[in-house]
Amino acid sequence: MNNGRFAISVHILTLLADAKEEWVPSEYLAGSININPVLVRKELGNLREHGLVISKEGKSGGNRLARTPEQIFMSDVYKAVKQKDLLGKSINAPNPQCDVGKEINKHLDSLYNEAEQALLQSLERKSLSDFHKQFS
């Protein structure tokens, strides 16, 4: 993945797993990740849209997991934050007169799909609970 969203989201979810049923404010999450709370709230919105967290507004509000850590898998997080192709695309259009250029994108797409499927299969085997246990 070409950005830090996966790492930020896993960090958020791990902190929420640690808090169990408590409502955790975005400022606390931001302090642990060492980023602006606005960025944390943006990522929380995305995680909420994908059914991974729930939020409660107000003085006693905060965020917590929408499911148990055993029911959330790293593949869920990856799918929630995925924006682009895993390995990226060429920034220029290949020469259609070239034997390689005219077919390179088709073959790269196939290669990228294989790589992403392998990644997803690996991430599907690791739950948030498994990941969280490394910190206890």
Short mmCIF file of N, CA and C in Angstrom, two decimals:
data_model
loop_
_atom_site.label_atom_id
_atom_site.label_comp_id
_atom_site.label_asym_id
_atom_site.label_seq_id
_atom_site.Cartn_x
_atom_site.Cartn_y
_atom_site.Cartn_z
N MET A 1 0.85 -1.17 0.00
CA MET A 1 0.00 0.00 0.00
C MET A 1 0.89 1.23 0.00
N ASN A 2 0.52 2.20 -0.76
CA ASN A 2 1.35 3.37 -1.00
C ASN A 2 1.19 4.46 0.06
N ASN A 3 0.44 4.22 1.11
CA ASN A 3 0.24 5.27 2.10
C ASN A 3 0.21 4.66 3.50
N GLY A 4 0.03 5.49 4.50
CA GLY A 4 0.06 5.02 5.89
C GLY A 4 -1.30 4.69 6.47
N ARG A 5 -2.34 4.68 5.66
CA ARG A 5 -3.68 4.48 6.20
C ARG A 5 -3.85 3.11 6.87
N PHE A 6 -3.26 2.08 6.30
CA PHE A 6 -3.37 0.75 6.90
C PHE A 6 -2.76 0.76 8.29
N ALA A 7 -1.56 1.30 8.42
CA ALA A 7 -0.87 1.35 9.71
C ALA A 7 -1.66 2.17 10.73
N ILE A 8 -2.18 3.32 10.30
CA ILE A 8 -2.97 4.16 11.20
C ILE A 8 -4.22 3.42 11.65
N SER A 9 -4.90 2.78 10.73
CA SER A 9 -6.14 2.06 11.06
C SER A 9 -5.88 0.89 11.99
N VAL A 10 -4.83 0.13 11.74
CA VAL A 10 -4.49 -0.98 12.62
C VAL A 10 -4.13 -0.45 14.01
N HIS A 11 -3.43 0.66 14.08
CA HIS A 11 -3.07 1.27 15.36
C HIS A 11 -4.34 1.65 16.12
N ILE A 12 -5.26 2.32 15.44
CA ILE A 12 -6.54 2.71 16.05
C ILE A 12 -7.27 1.49 16.58
N LEU A 13 -7.43 0.48 15.73
CA LEU A 13 -8.18 -0.71 16.12
C LEU A 13 -7.51 -1.46 17.27
N THR A 14 -6.19 -1.49 17.29
CA THR A 14 -5.47 -2.15 18.38
C THR A 14 -5.69 -1.42 19.70
N LEU A 15 -5.67 -0.10 19.65
CA LEU A 15 -5.96 0.67 20.87
C LEU A 15 -7.39 0.43 21.35
N LEU A 16 -8.33 0.35 20.40
CA LEU A 16 -9.72 0.11 20.78
C LEU A 16 -9.90 -1.31 21.33
N ALA A 17 -9.16 -2.27 20.79
CA ALA A 17 -9.20 -3.64 21.33
C ALA A 17 -8.66 -3.64 22.75
N ASP A 18 -7.65 -2.85 23.00
CA ASP A 18 -7.06 -2.76 24.32
C ASP A 18 -8.03 -2.16 25.33
N ALA A 19 -8.86 -1.24 24.87
CA ALA A 19 -9.81 -0.54 25.75
C ALA A 19 -11.06 -1.37 26.04
N LYS A 20 -11.24 -2.46 25.33
CA LYS A 20 -12.39 -3.34 25.46
C LYS A 20 -13.70 -2.58 25.22
N GLU A 21 -14.55 -2.44 26.22
CA GLU A 21 -15.87 -1.81 26.05
C GLU A 21 -15.87 -0.30 26.32
N GLU A 22 -14.73 0.27 26.67
CA GLU A 22 -14.67 1.70 26.98
C GLU A 22 -14.75 2.54 25.71
N TRP A 23 -15.31 3.73 25.84
CA TRP A 23 -15.34 4.70 24.76
C TRP A 23 -14.02 5.46 24.77
N VAL A 24 -13.31 5.43 23.67
CA VAL A 24 -11.98 6.04 23.60
C VAL A 24 -12.05 7.30 22.73
N PRO A 25 -11.65 8.46 23.28
CA PRO A 25 -11.69 9.70 22.50
C PRO A 25 -10.62 9.73 21.41
N SER A 26 -10.93 10.43 20.33
CA SER A 26 -9.99 10.51 19.21
C SER A 26 -8.69 11.20 19.62
N GLU A 27 -8.74 12.10 20.60
CA GLU A 27 -7.54 12.77 21.05
C GLU A 27 -6.55 11.78 21.67
N TYR A 28 -7.08 10.80 22.40
CA TYR A 28 -6.23 9.76 22.98
C TYR A 28 -5.58 8.93 21.88
N LEU A 29 -6.39 8.54 20.90
CA LEU A 29 -5.87 7.75 19.78
C LEU A 29 -4.78 8.54 19.05
N ALA A 30 -5.05 9.81 18.79
CA ALA A 30 -4.09 10.67 18.09
C ALA A 30 -2.79 10.79 18.87
N GLY A 31 -2.89 10.86 20.19
CA GLY A 31 -1.69 10.97 21.02
C GLY A 31 -0.80 9.74 20.92
N SER A 32 -1.41 8.57 20.84
CA SER A 32 -0.63 7.34 20.70
C SER A 32 0.01 7.23 19.32
N ILE A 33 -0.75 7.60 18.30
CA ILE A 33 -0.25 7.51 16.92
C ILE A 33 0.70 8.67 16.61
N ASN A 34 0.57 9.74 17.39
CA ASN A 34 1.36 10.96 17.22
C ASN A 34 1.02 11.67 15.91
N ILE A 35 -0.30 11.80 15.67
CA ILE A 35 -0.78 12.57 14.51
C ILE A 35 -1.93 13.47 14.96
N ASN A 36 -2.31 14.37 14.09
CA ASN A 36 -3.39 15.31 14.37
C ASN A 36 -4.71 14.55 14.58
N PRO A 37 -5.49 14.93 15.61
CA PRO A 37 -6.78 14.27 15.83
C PRO A 37 -7.74 14.35 14.64
N VAL A 38 -7.60 15.37 13.81
CA VAL A 38 -8.45 15.49 12.62
C VAL A 38 -8.21 14.29 11.69
N LEU A 39 -6.95 13.89 11.53
CA LEU A 39 -6.64 12.73 10.69
C LEU A 39 -7.20 11.44 11.29
N VAL A 40 -7.15 11.35 12.61
CA VAL A 40 -7.71 10.18 13.28
C VAL A 40 -9.22 10.13 13.07
N ARG A 41 -9.89 11.27 13.22
CA ARG A 41 -11.34 11.30 13.02
C ARG A 41 -11.72 10.95 11.59
N LYS A 42 -10.90 11.37 10.64
CA LYS A 42 -11.15 11.02 9.24
C LYS A 42 -11.06 9.51 9.05
N GLU A 43 -10.04 8.90 9.63
CA GLU A 43 -9.87 7.45 9.50
C GLU A 43 -10.96 6.71 10.28
N LEU A 44 -11.36 7.26 11.43
CA LEU A 44 -12.46 6.65 12.19
C LEU A 44 -13.75 6.65 11.37
N GLY A 45 -14.00 7.73 10.63
CA GLY A 45 -15.17 7.80 9.77
C GLY A 45 -15.16 6.69 8.73
N ASN A 46 -14.01 6.45 8.15
CA ASN A 46 -13.88 5.37 7.17
C ASN A 46 -14.09 4.01 7.83
N LEU A 47 -13.49 3.80 8.98
CA LEU A 47 -13.65 2.52 9.69
C LEU A 47 -15.10 2.31 10.12
N ARG A 48 -15.77 3.39 10.47
CA ARG A 48 -17.19 3.33 10.82
C ARG A 48 -18.02 2.91 9.61
N GLU A 49 -17.73 3.52 8.45
CA GLU A 49 -18.45 3.18 7.21
C GLU A 49 -18.29 1.71 6.84
N HIS A 50 -17.17 1.12 7.23
CA HIS A 50 -16.91 -0.29 6.91
C HIS A 50 -17.30 -1.22 8.06
N GLY A 51 -18.00 -0.69 9.05
CA GLY A 51 -18.53 -1.54 10.12
C GLY A 51 -17.51 -2.05 11.12
N LEU A 52 -16.38 -1.36 11.24
CA LEU A 52 -15.34 -1.83 12.15
C LEU A 52 -15.35 -1.11 13.50
N VAL A 53 -15.85 0.13 13.52
CA VAL A 53 -15.94 0.89 14.78
C VAL A 53 -17.31 1.54 14.89
N ILE A 54 -17.66 1.87 16.11
CA ILE A 54 -18.84 2.69 16.37
C ILE A 54 -18.38 3.90 17.18
N SER A 55 -19.09 4.98 17.03
CA SER A 55 -18.72 6.22 17.71
C SER A 55 -19.92 6.79 18.44
N LYS A 56 -19.63 7.51 19.51
CA LYS A 56 -20.66 8.16 20.31
C LYS A 56 -20.20 9.59 20.55
N GLU A 57 -21.05 10.53 20.21
CA GLU A 57 -20.69 11.95 20.38
C GLU A 57 -20.98 12.39 21.80
N GLY A 58 -20.42 13.53 22.15
CA GLY A 58 -20.70 14.13 23.45
C GLY A 58 -19.55 13.98 24.42
N LYS A 59 -19.77 14.54 25.61
CA LYS A 59 -18.74 14.58 26.64
C LYS A 59 -18.27 13.18 27.05
N SER A 60 -19.19 12.25 27.14
CA SER A 60 -18.81 10.88 27.54
C SER A 60 -18.68 9.97 26.31
N GLY A 61 -18.53 10.57 25.15
CA GLY A 61 -18.45 9.81 23.91
C GLY A 61 -17.06 9.30 23.62
N GLY A 62 -16.92 8.80 22.43
CA GLY A 62 -15.65 8.25 21.99
C GLY A 62 -15.88 7.20 20.92
N ASN A 63 -14.99 6.26 20.86
CA ASN A 63 -15.03 5.22 19.83
C ASN A 63 -14.73 3.88 20.45
N ARG A 64 -15.31 2.85 19.86
CA ARG A 64 -14.98 1.48 20.27
C ARG A 64 -15.23 0.55 19.10
N LEU A 65 -14.79 -0.68 19.24
CA LEU A 65 -14.95 -1.66 18.17
C LEU A 65 -16.42 -2.00 17.96
N ALA A 66 -16.80 -2.18 16.71
CA ALA A 66 -18.17 -2.57 16.37
C ALA A 66 -18.35 -4.08 16.51
N ARG A 67 -17.25 -4.81 16.47
CA ARG A 67 -17.26 -6.27 16.60
C ARG A 67 -16.16 -6.66 17.57
N THR A 68 -16.15 -7.88 17.98
CA THR A 68 -15.07 -8.33 18.86
C THR A 68 -13.77 -8.40 18.06
N PRO A 69 -12.64 -8.30 18.74
CA PRO A 69 -11.35 -8.40 18.03
C PRO A 69 -11.19 -9.73 17.27
N GLU A 70 -11.86 -10.77 17.75
CA GLU A 70 -11.79 -12.07 17.07
C GLU A 70 -12.55 -12.07 15.74
N GLN A 71 -13.47 -11.13 15.58
CA GLN A 71 -14.30 -11.05 14.38
C GLN A 71 -13.78 -10.04 13.35
N ILE A 72 -12.71 -9.35 13.67
CA ILE A 72 -12.13 -8.37 12.75
C ILE A 72 -10.79 -8.93 12.26
N PHE A 73 -10.63 -8.98 10.96
CA PHE A 73 -9.41 -9.53 10.38
C PHE A 73 -8.63 -8.43 9.67
N MET A 74 -7.33 -8.63 9.57
CA MET A 74 -6.48 -7.64 8.91
C MET A 74 -6.91 -7.43 7.46
N SER A 75 -7.51 -8.43 6.86
CA SER A 75 -8.03 -8.27 5.49
C SER A 75 -9.19 -7.28 5.46
N ASP A 76 -9.99 -7.23 6.53
CA ASP A 76 -11.08 -6.24 6.63
C ASP A 76 -10.50 -4.83 6.63
N VAL A 77 -9.41 -4.66 7.36
CA VAL A 77 -8.78 -3.35 7.45
C VAL A 77 -8.19 -2.97 6.09
N TYR A 78 -7.51 -3.90 5.48
CA TYR A 78 -6.92 -3.64 4.16
C TYR A 78 -8.00 -3.22 3.16
N LYS A 79 -9.10 -3.94 3.13
CA LYS A 79 -10.18 -3.61 2.19
C LYS A 79 -10.79 -2.24 2.51
N ALA A 80 -10.83 -1.89 3.79
CA ALA A 80 -11.41 -0.60 4.19
C ALA A 80 -10.55 0.59 3.75
N VAL A 81 -9.25 0.40 3.71
CA VAL A 81 -8.36 1.54 3.40
C VAL A 81 -7.78 1.50 1.99
N LYS A 82 -7.96 0.40 1.29
CA LYS A 82 -7.37 0.27 -0.06
C LYS A 82 -7.90 1.36 -0.98
N GLN A 83 -6.99 2.06 -1.60
CA GLN A 83 -7.38 3.13 -2.51
C GLN A 83 -6.89 2.89 -3.93
N LYS A 84 -5.71 2.32 -4.06
CA LYS A 84 -5.08 2.17 -5.36
C LYS A 84 -4.62 0.73 -5.53
N ASP A 85 -4.14 0.45 -6.71
CA ASP A 85 -3.53 -0.85 -6.94
C ASP A 85 -2.38 -1.05 -5.98
N LEU A 86 -2.22 -2.27 -5.52
CA LEU A 86 -1.20 -2.60 -4.54
C LEU A 86 0.19 -2.11 -4.96
N LEU A 87 0.56 -2.35 -6.20
CA LEU A 87 1.90 -2.00 -6.67
C LEU A 87 1.93 -0.78 -7.57
N GLY A 88 0.79 -0.17 -7.80
CA GLY A 88 0.74 1.05 -8.60
C GLY A 88 0.65 0.79 -10.09
N LYS A 89 0.46 1.84 -10.83
CA LYS A 89 0.34 1.79 -12.29
C LYS A 89 1.43 2.65 -12.91
N SER A 90 1.74 2.37 -14.15
CA SER A 90 2.68 3.20 -14.90
C SER A 90 2.07 4.57 -15.10
N ILE A 91 2.89 5.61 -15.02
CA ILE A 91 2.37 6.97 -15.17
C ILE A 91 2.28 7.41 -16.63
N ASN A 92 2.82 6.59 -17.52
CA ASN A 92 2.76 6.94 -18.94
C ASN A 92 2.05 5.83 -19.72
N ALA A 93 1.56 6.17 -20.89
CA ALA A 93 0.89 5.19 -21.75
C ALA A 93 1.95 4.50 -22.61
N PRO A 94 2.05 3.17 -22.52
CA PRO A 94 3.03 2.45 -23.32
C PRO A 94 2.75 2.59 -24.83
N ASN A 95 3.78 2.42 -25.60
CA ASN A 95 3.68 2.50 -27.06
C ASN A 95 2.88 1.32 -27.59
N PRO A 96 1.72 1.57 -28.22
CA PRO A 96 0.90 0.47 -28.73
C PRO A 96 1.53 -0.23 -29.94
N GLN A 97 2.58 0.33 -30.52
CA GLN A 97 3.27 -0.30 -31.65
C GLN A 97 4.33 -1.29 -31.18
N CYS A 98 4.66 -1.24 -29.90
CA CYS A 98 5.68 -2.13 -29.33
C CYS A 98 5.04 -3.44 -28.89
N ASP A 99 5.70 -4.57 -29.18
CA ASP A 99 5.17 -5.88 -28.80
C ASP A 99 4.98 -6.00 -27.29
N VAL A 100 5.89 -5.44 -26.52
CA VAL A 100 5.76 -5.46 -25.06
C VAL A 100 4.78 -4.39 -24.61
N GLY A 101 4.97 -3.17 -25.11
CA GLY A 101 4.15 -2.03 -24.69
C GLY A 101 2.66 -2.24 -24.87
N LYS A 102 2.27 -2.88 -25.97
CA LYS A 102 0.84 -3.03 -26.23
C LYS A 102 0.15 -4.01 -25.29
N GLU A 103 0.93 -4.85 -24.59
CA GLU A 103 0.32 -5.84 -23.69
C GLU A 103 0.79 -5.75 -22.24
N ILE A 104 1.69 -4.83 -21.97
CA ILE A 104 2.28 -4.77 -20.63
C ILE A 104 1.23 -4.58 -19.54
N ASN A 105 0.29 -3.67 -19.74
CA ASN A 105 -0.70 -3.40 -18.68
C ASN A 105 -1.59 -4.59 -18.39
N LYS A 106 -1.94 -5.34 -19.41
CA LYS A 106 -2.76 -6.55 -19.21
C LYS A 106 -2.00 -7.55 -18.32
N HIS A 107 -0.73 -7.74 -18.62
CA HIS A 107 0.06 -8.70 -17.85
C HIS A 107 0.41 -8.18 -16.45
N LEU A 108 0.63 -6.88 -16.34
CA LEU A 108 0.85 -6.30 -15.02
C LEU A 108 -0.40 -6.43 -14.15
N ASP A 109 -1.57 -6.18 -14.74
CA ASP A 109 -2.82 -6.33 -14.00
C ASP A 109 -2.96 -7.74 -13.44
N SER A 110 -2.64 -8.73 -14.24
CA SER A 110 -2.70 -10.13 -13.81
C SER A 110 -1.72 -10.38 -12.67
N LEU A 111 -0.51 -9.89 -12.82
CA LEU A 111 0.51 -10.05 -11.78
C LEU A 111 0.07 -9.37 -10.49
N TYR A 112 -0.45 -8.15 -10.59
CA TYR A 112 -0.91 -7.41 -9.41
C TYR A 112 -2.07 -8.12 -8.72
N ASN A 113 -3.00 -8.65 -9.51
CA ASN A 113 -4.13 -9.37 -8.93
C ASN A 113 -3.66 -10.60 -8.17
N GLU A 114 -2.70 -11.33 -8.72
CA GLU A 114 -2.15 -12.50 -8.03
C GLU A 114 -1.49 -12.09 -6.71
N ALA A 115 -0.71 -11.02 -6.76
CA ALA A 115 -0.02 -10.55 -5.56
C ALA A 115 -1.02 -10.10 -4.50
N GLU A 116 -2.04 -9.38 -4.92
CA GLU A 116 -3.04 -8.89 -3.96
C GLU A 116 -3.82 -10.05 -3.35
N GLN A 117 -4.14 -11.06 -4.15
CA GLN A 117 -4.85 -12.22 -3.61
C GLN A 117 -4.00 -12.95 -2.57
N ALA A 118 -2.70 -13.06 -2.83
CA ALA A 118 -1.81 -13.69 -1.86
C ALA A 118 -1.76 -12.88 -0.57
N LEU A 119 -1.69 -11.56 -0.70
CA LEU A 119 -1.69 -10.68 0.47
C LEU A 119 -2.99 -10.85 1.26
N LEU A 120 -4.12 -10.81 0.56
CA LEU A 120 -5.41 -10.95 1.23
C LEU A 120 -5.53 -12.30 1.95
N GLN A 121 -5.04 -13.37 1.32
CA GLN A 121 -5.09 -14.68 1.97
C GLN A 121 -4.29 -14.69 3.26
N SER A 122 -3.16 -14.02 3.26
CA SER A 122 -2.35 -13.92 4.47
C SER A 122 -3.06 -13.08 5.53
N LEU A 123 -3.61 -11.93 5.13
CA LEU A 123 -4.29 -11.05 6.08
C LEU A 123 -5.56 -11.66 6.64
N GLU A 124 -6.21 -12.54 5.87
CA GLU A 124 -7.43 -13.20 6.33
C GLU A 124 -7.16 -14.18 7.48
N ARG A 125 -5.90 -14.57 7.64
CA ARG A 125 -5.55 -15.53 8.70
C ARG A 125 -5.18 -14.84 10.01
N LYS A 126 -5.09 -13.51 10.00
CA LYS A 126 -4.67 -12.80 11.21
C LYS A 126 -5.80 -11.90 11.69
N SER A 127 -6.33 -12.21 12.86
CA SER A 127 -7.40 -11.38 13.42
C SER A 127 -6.80 -10.22 14.21
N LEU A 128 -7.63 -9.25 14.50
CA LEU A 128 -7.21 -8.15 15.36
C LEU A 128 -6.81 -8.70 16.73
N SER A 129 -7.52 -9.71 17.19
CA SER A 129 -7.18 -10.34 18.47
C SER A 129 -5.77 -10.93 18.42
N ASP A 130 -5.45 -11.65 17.34
CA ASP A 130 -4.10 -12.21 17.18
C ASP A 130 -3.06 -11.10 17.22
N PHE A 131 -3.31 -10.03 16.49
CA PHE A 131 -2.37 -8.92 16.41
C PHE A 131 -2.23 -8.26 17.78
N HIS A 132 -3.35 -8.04 18.46
CA HIS A 132 -3.36 -7.36 19.75
C HIS A 132 -2.60 -8.13 20.81
N LYS A 133 -2.62 -9.45 20.74
CA LYS A 133 -1.94 -10.29 21.74
C LYS A 133 -0.44 -10.04 21.79
N GLN A 134 0.11 -9.51 20.71
CA GLN A 134 1.56 -9.22 20.68
C GLN A 134 1.95 -8.12 21.66
N PHE A 135 0.98 -7.34 22.13
CA PHE A 135 1.26 -6.20 22.99
C PHE A 135 0.99 -6.49 24.46
N SER A 136 0.50 -7.66 24.77
CA SER A 136 0.16 -8.00 26.17
C SER A 136 1.28 -8.74 26.85
#
